[in-house]
Short mmCIF file of C-alpha atoms in Angstrom, two decimals:
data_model
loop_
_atom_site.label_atom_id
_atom_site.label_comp_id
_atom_site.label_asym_id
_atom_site.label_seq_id
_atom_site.Cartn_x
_atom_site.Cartn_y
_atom_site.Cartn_z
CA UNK J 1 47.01 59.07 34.19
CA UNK J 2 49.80 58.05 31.72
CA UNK J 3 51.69 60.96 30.67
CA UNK J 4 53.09 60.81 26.73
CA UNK J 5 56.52 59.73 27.76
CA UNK J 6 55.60 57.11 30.37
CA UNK J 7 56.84 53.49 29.01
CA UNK J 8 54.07 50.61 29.89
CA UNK J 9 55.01 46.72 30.15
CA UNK J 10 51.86 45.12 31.08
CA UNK J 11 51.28 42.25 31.45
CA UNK J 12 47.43 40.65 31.05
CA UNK J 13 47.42 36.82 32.74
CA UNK J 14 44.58 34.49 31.48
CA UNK J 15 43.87 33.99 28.33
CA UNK J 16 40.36 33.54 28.43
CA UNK J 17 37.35 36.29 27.48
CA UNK J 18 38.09 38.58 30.09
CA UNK J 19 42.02 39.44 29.37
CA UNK J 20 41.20 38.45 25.68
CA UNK J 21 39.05 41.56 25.89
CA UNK J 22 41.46 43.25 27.99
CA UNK J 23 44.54 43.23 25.48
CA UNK J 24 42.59 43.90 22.67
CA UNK J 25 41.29 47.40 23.89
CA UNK J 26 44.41 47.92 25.73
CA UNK J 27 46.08 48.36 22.20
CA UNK J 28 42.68 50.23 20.99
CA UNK J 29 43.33 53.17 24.01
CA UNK J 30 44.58 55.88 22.00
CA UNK J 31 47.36 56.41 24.46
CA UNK J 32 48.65 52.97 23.17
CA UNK J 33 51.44 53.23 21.36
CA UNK J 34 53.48 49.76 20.51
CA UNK J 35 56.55 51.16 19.46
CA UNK J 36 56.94 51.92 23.43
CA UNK J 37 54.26 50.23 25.32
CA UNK J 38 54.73 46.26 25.71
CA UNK J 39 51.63 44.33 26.27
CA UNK J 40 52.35 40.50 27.27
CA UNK J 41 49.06 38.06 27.45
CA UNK J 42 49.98 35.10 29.75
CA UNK J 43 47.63 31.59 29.42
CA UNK J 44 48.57 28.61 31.47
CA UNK J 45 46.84 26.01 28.43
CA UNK J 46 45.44 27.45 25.73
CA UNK J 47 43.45 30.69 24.49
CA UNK J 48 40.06 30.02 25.76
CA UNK J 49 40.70 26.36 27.12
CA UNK J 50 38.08 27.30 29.76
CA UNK J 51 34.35 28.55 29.66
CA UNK J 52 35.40 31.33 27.81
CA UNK J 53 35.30 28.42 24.88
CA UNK J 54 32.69 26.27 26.46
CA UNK J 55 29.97 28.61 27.57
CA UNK J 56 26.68 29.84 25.93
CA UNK J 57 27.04 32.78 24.60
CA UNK J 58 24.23 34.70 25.99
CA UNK J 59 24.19 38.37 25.62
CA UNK J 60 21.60 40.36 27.09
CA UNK J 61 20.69 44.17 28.02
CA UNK J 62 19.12 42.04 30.89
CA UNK J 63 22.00 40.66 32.59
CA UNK J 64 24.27 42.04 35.42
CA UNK J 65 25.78 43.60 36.94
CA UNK J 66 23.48 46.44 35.57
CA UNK J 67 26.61 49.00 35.43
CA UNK J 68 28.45 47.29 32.91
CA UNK J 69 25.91 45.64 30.81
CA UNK J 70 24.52 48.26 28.79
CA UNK J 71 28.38 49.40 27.98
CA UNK J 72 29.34 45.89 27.15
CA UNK J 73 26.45 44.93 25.23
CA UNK J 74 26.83 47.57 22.81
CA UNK J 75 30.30 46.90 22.37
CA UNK J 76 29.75 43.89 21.51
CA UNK J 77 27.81 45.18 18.83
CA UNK J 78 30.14 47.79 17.40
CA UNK J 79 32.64 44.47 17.62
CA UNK J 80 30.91 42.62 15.31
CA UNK J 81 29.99 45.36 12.91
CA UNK J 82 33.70 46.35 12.79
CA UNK J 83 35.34 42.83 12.25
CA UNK J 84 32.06 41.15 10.84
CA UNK J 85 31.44 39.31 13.97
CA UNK J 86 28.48 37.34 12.00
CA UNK J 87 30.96 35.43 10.46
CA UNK J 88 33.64 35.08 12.19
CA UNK J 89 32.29 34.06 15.55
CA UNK J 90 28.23 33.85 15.26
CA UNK J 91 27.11 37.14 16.18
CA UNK J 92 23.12 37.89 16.03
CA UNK J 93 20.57 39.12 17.67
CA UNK J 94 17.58 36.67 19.31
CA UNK J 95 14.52 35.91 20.98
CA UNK J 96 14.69 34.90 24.49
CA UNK J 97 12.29 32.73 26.81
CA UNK J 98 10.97 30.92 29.39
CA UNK J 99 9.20 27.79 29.07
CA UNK J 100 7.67 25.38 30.84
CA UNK J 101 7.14 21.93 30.06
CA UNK J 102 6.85 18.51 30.76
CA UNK J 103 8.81 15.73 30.36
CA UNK J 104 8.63 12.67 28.35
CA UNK J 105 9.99 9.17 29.16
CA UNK J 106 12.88 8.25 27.38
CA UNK J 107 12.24 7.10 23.96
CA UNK J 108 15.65 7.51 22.04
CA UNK J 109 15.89 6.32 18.38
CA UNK J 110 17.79 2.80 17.69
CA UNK J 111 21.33 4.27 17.19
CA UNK J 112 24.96 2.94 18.26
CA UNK J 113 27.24 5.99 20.69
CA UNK J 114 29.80 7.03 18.58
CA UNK J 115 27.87 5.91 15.23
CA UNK J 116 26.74 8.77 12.66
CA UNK J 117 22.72 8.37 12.25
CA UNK J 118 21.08 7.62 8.74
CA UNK J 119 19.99 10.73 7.34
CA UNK J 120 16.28 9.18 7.86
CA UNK J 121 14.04 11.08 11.09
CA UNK J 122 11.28 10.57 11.70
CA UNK J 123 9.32 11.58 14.93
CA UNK J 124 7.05 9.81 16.98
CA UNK J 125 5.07 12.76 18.13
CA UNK J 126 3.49 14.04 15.35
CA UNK J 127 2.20 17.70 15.39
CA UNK J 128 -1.55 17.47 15.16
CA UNK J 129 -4.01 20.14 15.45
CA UNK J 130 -5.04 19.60 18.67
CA UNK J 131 -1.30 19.67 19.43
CA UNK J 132 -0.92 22.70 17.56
CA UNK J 133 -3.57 24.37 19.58
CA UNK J 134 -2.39 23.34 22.61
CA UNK J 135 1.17 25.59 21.34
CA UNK J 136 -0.84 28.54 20.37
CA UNK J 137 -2.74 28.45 24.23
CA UNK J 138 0.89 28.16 25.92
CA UNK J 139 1.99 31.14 23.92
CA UNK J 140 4.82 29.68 21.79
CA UNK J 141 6.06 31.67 18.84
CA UNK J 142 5.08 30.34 15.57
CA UNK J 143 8.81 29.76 14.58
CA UNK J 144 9.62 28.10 17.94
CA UNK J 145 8.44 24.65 16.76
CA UNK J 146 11.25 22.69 17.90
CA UNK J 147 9.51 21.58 21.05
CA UNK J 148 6.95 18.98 20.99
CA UNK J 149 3.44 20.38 21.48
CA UNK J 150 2.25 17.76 23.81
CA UNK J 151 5.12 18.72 26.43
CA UNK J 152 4.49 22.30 26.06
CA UNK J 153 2.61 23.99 29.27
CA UNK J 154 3.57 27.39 29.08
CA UNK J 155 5.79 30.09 27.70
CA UNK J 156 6.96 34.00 27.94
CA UNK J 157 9.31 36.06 26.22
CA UNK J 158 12.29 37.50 28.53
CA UNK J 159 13.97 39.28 25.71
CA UNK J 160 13.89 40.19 21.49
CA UNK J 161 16.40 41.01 19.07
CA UNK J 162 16.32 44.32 20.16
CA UNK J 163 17.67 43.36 23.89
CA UNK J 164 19.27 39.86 23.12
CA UNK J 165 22.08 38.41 21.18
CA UNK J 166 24.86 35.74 21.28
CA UNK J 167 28.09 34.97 19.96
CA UNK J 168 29.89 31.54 19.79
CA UNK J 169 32.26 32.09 22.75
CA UNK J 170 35.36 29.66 21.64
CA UNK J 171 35.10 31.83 18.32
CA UNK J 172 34.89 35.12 20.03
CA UNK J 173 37.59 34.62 22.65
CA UNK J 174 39.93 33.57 19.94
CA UNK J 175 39.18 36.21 17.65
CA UNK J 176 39.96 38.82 20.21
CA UNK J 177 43.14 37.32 21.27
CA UNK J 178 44.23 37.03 17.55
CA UNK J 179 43.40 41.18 16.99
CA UNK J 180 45.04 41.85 20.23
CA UNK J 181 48.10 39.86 18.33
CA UNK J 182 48.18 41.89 15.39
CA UNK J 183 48.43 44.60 17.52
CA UNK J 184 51.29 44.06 18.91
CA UNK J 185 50.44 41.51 22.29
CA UNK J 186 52.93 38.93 22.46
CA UNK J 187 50.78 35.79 23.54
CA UNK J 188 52.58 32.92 25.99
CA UNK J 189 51.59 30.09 26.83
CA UNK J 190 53.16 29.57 30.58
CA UNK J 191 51.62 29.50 34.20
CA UNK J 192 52.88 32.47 36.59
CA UNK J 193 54.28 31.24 39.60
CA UNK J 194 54.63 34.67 41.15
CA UNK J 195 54.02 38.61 41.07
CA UNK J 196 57.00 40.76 42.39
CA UNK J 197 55.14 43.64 43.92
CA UNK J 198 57.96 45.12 45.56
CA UNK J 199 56.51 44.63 49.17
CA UNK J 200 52.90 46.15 48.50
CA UNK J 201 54.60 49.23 47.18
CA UNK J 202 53.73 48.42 43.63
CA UNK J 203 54.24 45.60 40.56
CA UNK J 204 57.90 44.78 39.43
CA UNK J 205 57.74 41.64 37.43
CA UNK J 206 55.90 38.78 36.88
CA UNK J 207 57.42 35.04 36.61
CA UNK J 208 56.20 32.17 34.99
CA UNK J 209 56.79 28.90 34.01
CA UNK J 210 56.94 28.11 29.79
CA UNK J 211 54.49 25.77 28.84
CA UNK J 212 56.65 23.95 26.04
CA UNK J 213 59.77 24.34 28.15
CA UNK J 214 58.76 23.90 31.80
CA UNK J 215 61.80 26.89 31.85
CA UNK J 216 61.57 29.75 34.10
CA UNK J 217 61.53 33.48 32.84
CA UNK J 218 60.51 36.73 34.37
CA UNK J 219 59.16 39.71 32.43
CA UNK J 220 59.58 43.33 33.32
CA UNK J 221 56.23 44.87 34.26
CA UNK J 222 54.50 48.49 35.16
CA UNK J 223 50.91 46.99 34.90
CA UNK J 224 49.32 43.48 35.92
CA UNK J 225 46.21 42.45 35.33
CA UNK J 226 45.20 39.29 37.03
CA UNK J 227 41.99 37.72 35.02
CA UNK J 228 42.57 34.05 35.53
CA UNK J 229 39.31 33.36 35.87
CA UNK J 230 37.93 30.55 38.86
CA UNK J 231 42.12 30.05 38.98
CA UNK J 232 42.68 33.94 39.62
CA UNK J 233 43.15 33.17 43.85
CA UNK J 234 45.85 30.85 43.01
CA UNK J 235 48.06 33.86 40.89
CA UNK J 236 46.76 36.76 43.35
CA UNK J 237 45.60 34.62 46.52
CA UNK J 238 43.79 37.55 48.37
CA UNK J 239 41.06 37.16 45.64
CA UNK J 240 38.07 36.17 46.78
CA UNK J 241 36.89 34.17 43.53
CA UNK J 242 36.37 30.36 43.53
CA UNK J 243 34.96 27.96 40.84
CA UNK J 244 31.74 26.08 39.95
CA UNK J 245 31.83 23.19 37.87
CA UNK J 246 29.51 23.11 34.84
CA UNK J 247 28.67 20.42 31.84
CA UNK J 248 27.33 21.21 28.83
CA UNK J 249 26.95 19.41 25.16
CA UNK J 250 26.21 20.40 21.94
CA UNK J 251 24.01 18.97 19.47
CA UNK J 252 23.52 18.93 15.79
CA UNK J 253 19.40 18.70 15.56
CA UNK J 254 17.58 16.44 13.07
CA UNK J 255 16.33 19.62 11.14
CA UNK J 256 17.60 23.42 11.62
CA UNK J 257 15.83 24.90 14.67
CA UNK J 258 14.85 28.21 15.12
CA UNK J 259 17.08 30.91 16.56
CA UNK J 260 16.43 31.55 20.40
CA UNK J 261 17.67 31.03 23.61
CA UNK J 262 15.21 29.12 25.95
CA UNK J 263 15.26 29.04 29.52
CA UNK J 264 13.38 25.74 30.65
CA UNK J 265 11.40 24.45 33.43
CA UNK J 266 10.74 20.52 33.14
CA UNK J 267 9.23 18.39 34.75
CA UNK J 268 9.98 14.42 34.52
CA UNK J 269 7.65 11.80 35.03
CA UNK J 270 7.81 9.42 37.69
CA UNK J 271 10.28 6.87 35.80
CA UNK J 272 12.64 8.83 33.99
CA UNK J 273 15.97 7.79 33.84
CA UNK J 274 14.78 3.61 33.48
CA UNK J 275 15.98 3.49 30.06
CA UNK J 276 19.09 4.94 29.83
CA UNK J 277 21.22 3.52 26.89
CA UNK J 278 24.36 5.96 27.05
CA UNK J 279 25.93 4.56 30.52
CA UNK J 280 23.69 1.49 30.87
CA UNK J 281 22.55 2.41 34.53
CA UNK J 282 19.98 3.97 36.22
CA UNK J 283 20.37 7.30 37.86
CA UNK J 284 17.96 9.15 40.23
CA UNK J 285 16.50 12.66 38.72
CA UNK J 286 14.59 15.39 40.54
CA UNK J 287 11.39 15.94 39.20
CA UNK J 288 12.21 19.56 38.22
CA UNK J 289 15.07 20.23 35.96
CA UNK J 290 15.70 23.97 34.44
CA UNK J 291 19.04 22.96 31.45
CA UNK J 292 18.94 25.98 29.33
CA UNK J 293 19.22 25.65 25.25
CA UNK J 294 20.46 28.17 22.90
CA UNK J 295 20.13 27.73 19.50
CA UNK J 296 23.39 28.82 17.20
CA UNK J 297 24.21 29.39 13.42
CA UNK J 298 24.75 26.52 11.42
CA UNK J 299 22.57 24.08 12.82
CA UNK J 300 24.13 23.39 16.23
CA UNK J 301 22.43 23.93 19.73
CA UNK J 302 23.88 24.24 22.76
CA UNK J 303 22.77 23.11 25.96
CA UNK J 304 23.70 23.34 29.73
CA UNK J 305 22.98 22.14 33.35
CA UNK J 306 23.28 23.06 36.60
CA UNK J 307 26.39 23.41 38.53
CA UNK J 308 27.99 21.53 40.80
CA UNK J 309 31.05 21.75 43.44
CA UNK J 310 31.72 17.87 43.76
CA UNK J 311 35.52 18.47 42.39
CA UNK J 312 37.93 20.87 43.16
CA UNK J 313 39.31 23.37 40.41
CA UNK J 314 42.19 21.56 38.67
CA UNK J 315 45.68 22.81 37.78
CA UNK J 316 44.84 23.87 34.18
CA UNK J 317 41.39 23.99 32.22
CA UNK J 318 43.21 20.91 30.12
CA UNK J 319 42.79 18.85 33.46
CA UNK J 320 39.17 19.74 33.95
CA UNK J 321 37.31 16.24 34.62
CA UNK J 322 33.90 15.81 32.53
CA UNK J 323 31.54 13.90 34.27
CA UNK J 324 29.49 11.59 30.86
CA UNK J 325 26.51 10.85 33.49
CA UNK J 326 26.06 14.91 34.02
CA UNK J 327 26.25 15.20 30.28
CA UNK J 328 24.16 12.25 29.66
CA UNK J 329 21.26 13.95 32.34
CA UNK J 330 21.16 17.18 30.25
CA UNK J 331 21.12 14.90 26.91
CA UNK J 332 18.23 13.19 27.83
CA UNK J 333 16.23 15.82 29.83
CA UNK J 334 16.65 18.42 26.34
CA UNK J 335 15.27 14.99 24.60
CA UNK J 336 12.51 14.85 26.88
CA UNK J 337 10.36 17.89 25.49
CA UNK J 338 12.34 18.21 21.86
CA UNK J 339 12.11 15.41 18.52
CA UNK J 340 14.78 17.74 17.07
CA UNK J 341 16.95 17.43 19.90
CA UNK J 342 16.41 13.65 20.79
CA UNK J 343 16.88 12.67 17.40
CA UNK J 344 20.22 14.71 16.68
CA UNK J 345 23.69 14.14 17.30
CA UNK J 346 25.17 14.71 20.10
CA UNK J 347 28.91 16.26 19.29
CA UNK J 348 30.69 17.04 22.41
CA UNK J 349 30.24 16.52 26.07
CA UNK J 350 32.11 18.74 28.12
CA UNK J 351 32.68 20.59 31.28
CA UNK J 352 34.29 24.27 32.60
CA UNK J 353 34.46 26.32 36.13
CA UNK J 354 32.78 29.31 36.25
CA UNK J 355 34.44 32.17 38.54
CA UNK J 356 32.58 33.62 41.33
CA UNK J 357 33.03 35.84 43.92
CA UNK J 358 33.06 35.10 47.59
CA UNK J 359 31.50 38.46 48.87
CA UNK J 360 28.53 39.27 49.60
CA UNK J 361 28.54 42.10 47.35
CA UNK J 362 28.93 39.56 44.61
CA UNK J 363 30.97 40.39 41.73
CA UNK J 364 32.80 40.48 39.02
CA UNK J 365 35.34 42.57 40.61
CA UNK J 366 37.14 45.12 38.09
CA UNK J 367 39.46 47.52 39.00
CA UNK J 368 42.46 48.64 41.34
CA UNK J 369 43.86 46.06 44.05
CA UNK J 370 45.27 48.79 46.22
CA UNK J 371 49.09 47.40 45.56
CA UNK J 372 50.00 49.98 42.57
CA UNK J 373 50.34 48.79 38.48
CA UNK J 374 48.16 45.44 40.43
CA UNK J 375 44.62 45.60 38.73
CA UNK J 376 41.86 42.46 39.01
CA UNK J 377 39.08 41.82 36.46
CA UNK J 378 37.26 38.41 37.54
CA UNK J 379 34.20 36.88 38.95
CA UNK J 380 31.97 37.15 36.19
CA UNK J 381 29.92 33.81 36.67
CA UNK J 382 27.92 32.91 33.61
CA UNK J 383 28.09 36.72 32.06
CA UNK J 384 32.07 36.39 31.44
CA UNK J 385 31.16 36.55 27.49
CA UNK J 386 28.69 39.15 27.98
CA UNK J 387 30.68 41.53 30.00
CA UNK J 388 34.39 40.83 28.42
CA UNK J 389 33.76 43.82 26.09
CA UNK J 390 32.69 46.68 28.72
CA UNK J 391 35.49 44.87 31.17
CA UNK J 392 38.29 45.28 28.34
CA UNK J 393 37.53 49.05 27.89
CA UNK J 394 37.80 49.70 31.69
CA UNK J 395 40.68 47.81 32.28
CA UNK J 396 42.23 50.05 29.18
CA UNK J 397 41.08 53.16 31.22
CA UNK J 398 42.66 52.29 34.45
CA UNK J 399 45.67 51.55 32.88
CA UNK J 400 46.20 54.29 30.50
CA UNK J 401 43.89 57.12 31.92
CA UNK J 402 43.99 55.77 35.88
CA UNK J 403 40.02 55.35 36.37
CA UNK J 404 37.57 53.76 34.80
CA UNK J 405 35.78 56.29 32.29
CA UNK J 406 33.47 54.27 30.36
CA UNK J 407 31.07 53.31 33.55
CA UNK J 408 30.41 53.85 37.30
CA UNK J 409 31.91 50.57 38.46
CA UNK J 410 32.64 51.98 42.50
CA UNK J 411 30.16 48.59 43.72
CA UNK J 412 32.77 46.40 41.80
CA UNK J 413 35.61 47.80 43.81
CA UNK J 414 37.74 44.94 43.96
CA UNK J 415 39.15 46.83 47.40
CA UNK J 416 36.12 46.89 48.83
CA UNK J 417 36.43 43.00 49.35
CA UNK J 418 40.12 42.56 49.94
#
């Protein structure tokens, strides 16, 4: 524990949710003092350049690790009632799901890539009341009528307003970083090339290399907190995290669609794919396809795929590669079961590595590394934005009180693995 005239200079490297989170309650601990503790946020690109800015947003009372969830999730809360989180980065709570449905062959609306549609929709599938009734038996939610009725087979509610939320991550990430700066955390942009730790005994200084400059500098530091994310091996190699590669596009419907987050289950028919008009080219499918949508303020919905490991994590999250045929499958399998969603407009097509970690106790792993001042908070997979809160306010207790305080975290003993 920090006694009153100990003198901090920690330094938090990655700027993405998880040492976003981290500076911001480091200067909330009231032990923090700024006119003699120095707080330095390292990012190698940009402030959430990674999947802090390109995931979902899911939050949920439901996710995991359950020892940090319930912590984190209400944090999240208190977050957004404190800095008006509905605004500023799309906090609100929602209805969850599960559905199941089937797929229809392409049938995309005459429109040129890269060409704004006329403001004219009109869909092809109209709701009728057999349709309608067909909805009602599946167990859709009257408000959930963004998904055509005839692909509908069946539906369940995983969590309500009461247990689920979201924020816009890119919004989120930045906004902490940017209270963490009025704080008093000087944010660089530079890559570390190396941790001094003295020989094991404990953490001495931390170089990097400036962005802008390419020049070399070294900082002064007590405390280190290594939350690169999927590229946290290459600053602290006896890590065990690696990355997943995962696409994802967002879409601006043809009307405003309802606000949940839906889990889905589709299946194709037998020729999907034939008539694909983004890549001109057909590509094989398996008949089962689960992309996950999540409806956000303002008319936008987001949508994901699955993950893949076909190339290795790049330098930087600016050198990610986005594969347009992975973006193009999740496109057209979201336009498979939705008119909304077929007949919007796609706005970006991108791609991000998730961190996980390689242990068989899973992860994320938060806490001491067993070298002294050297702390680890990564591995989150896709609950990074979920957990950032409750993983901030431990990584503020370890440094300032030495143990976490907030949460029994002793299964995400990052020494347990190392």
């Amino acid at each position: 524990m920090a006694s009153d005239s100990d003198q901090k200079d920690i330094v938090v490297v990655g700027g993405g949710i998880i040492g976003c989170t981290s500076a911001y309650f480091l200067t909330r601990h009231p032990a923090y003092d700024s006119s003699k503790h120095k707080i330095t946020l390292l990012e190698a690109s940009k402030i959430a350049g990674g999947a802090s800015g390109k995931a979902g947003g899911l939050l949920a009372l439901w996710a995991y690790p359950s020892n940090i969830v319930p912590l984190s999730y209400r944090l999240h809360a208190q977050l957004a009632k404190e800095h008006d989180g509905e605004s500023k980065w799309g906090y609100r709570r929602i209805h969850c799901g599960q559905l199941a449905a089937k797929g229809r062959p392409n049938e995309k609306k005459e429109k040129l890539e890269g060409k704004p549609s006329s403001g004219e929709s009109v869909s092809l599938n109209k709701r009728d009341g057999k349709a309608l009734g067909k909805v009602t038996a599946a167990g859709l939610p009257k408000d959930l009528n963004w998904f055509a009725p005839e692909s509908v087979r069946s539906y369940y509610e995983m969590g309500d307003p009461d247990t689920t939320a979201q924020v816009h991550p890119y919004q989120f990430t930045t906004a902490m970083a940017e209270l963490a700066a009025q704080k008093g955390v000087n944010i660089i942009l530079g890559s570390v090339t190396s941790i001094d730790t003295t020989n094991g005994s404990g953490v001495k200084s931390v170089t990097y290399k400036d962005k802008a400059t390419q020049a070399s500098h070294t900082i002064a530091a007590t405390d280190v907190v290594v939350s690169a994310g999927p590229w946290t091996q290459r600053v602290y190699p006896p890590a065990p995290i690696s990355g997943m590669r995962a696409h994802s596009v967002t879409i601006t419907p043809s009307k405003p669609i309802s606000a949940h987050a839906i889990f889905t289950e589709i299946s194709l028919p037998p020729d999907f794919g034939n008539k694909d008009t983004f890549l001109k080219s057909k590509r094989a499918h398996q008949k089962i396809v689960t992309p996950e949508i999540y409806a956000r303020p303002n008319n936008e919905a987001y949508a994901c795929g699955e993950g893949d490991h076909l190339v290795p994590l790049p330098k930087t999250t600016e050198d990610v590669e986005t594969d347009l045929a992975r973006c193009q499958d999740i496109i057209d399998y979201v336009s498979s079961v939705s008119d909304e969603l077929r007949d919007g407009d796609v706005t970006v097509r991108q791609a991000c590595y998730l961190p996980n970690v390689e242990a068989v106790s899973g992860g994320p792993l938060i806490g001491p590394t067993g070298v002294k001042g050297l702390l680890l908070a990564a591995g989150h997979t896709c609950w990074g934005i979920q957990n950032g809160p409750g993983t901030g306010k431990l990584i503020s207790e370890f440094v300032f009180d030495g143990k976490a305080k907030s949460a029994a975290i002793g299964s995400l003993d990052p020494r347990k693995v190392m």
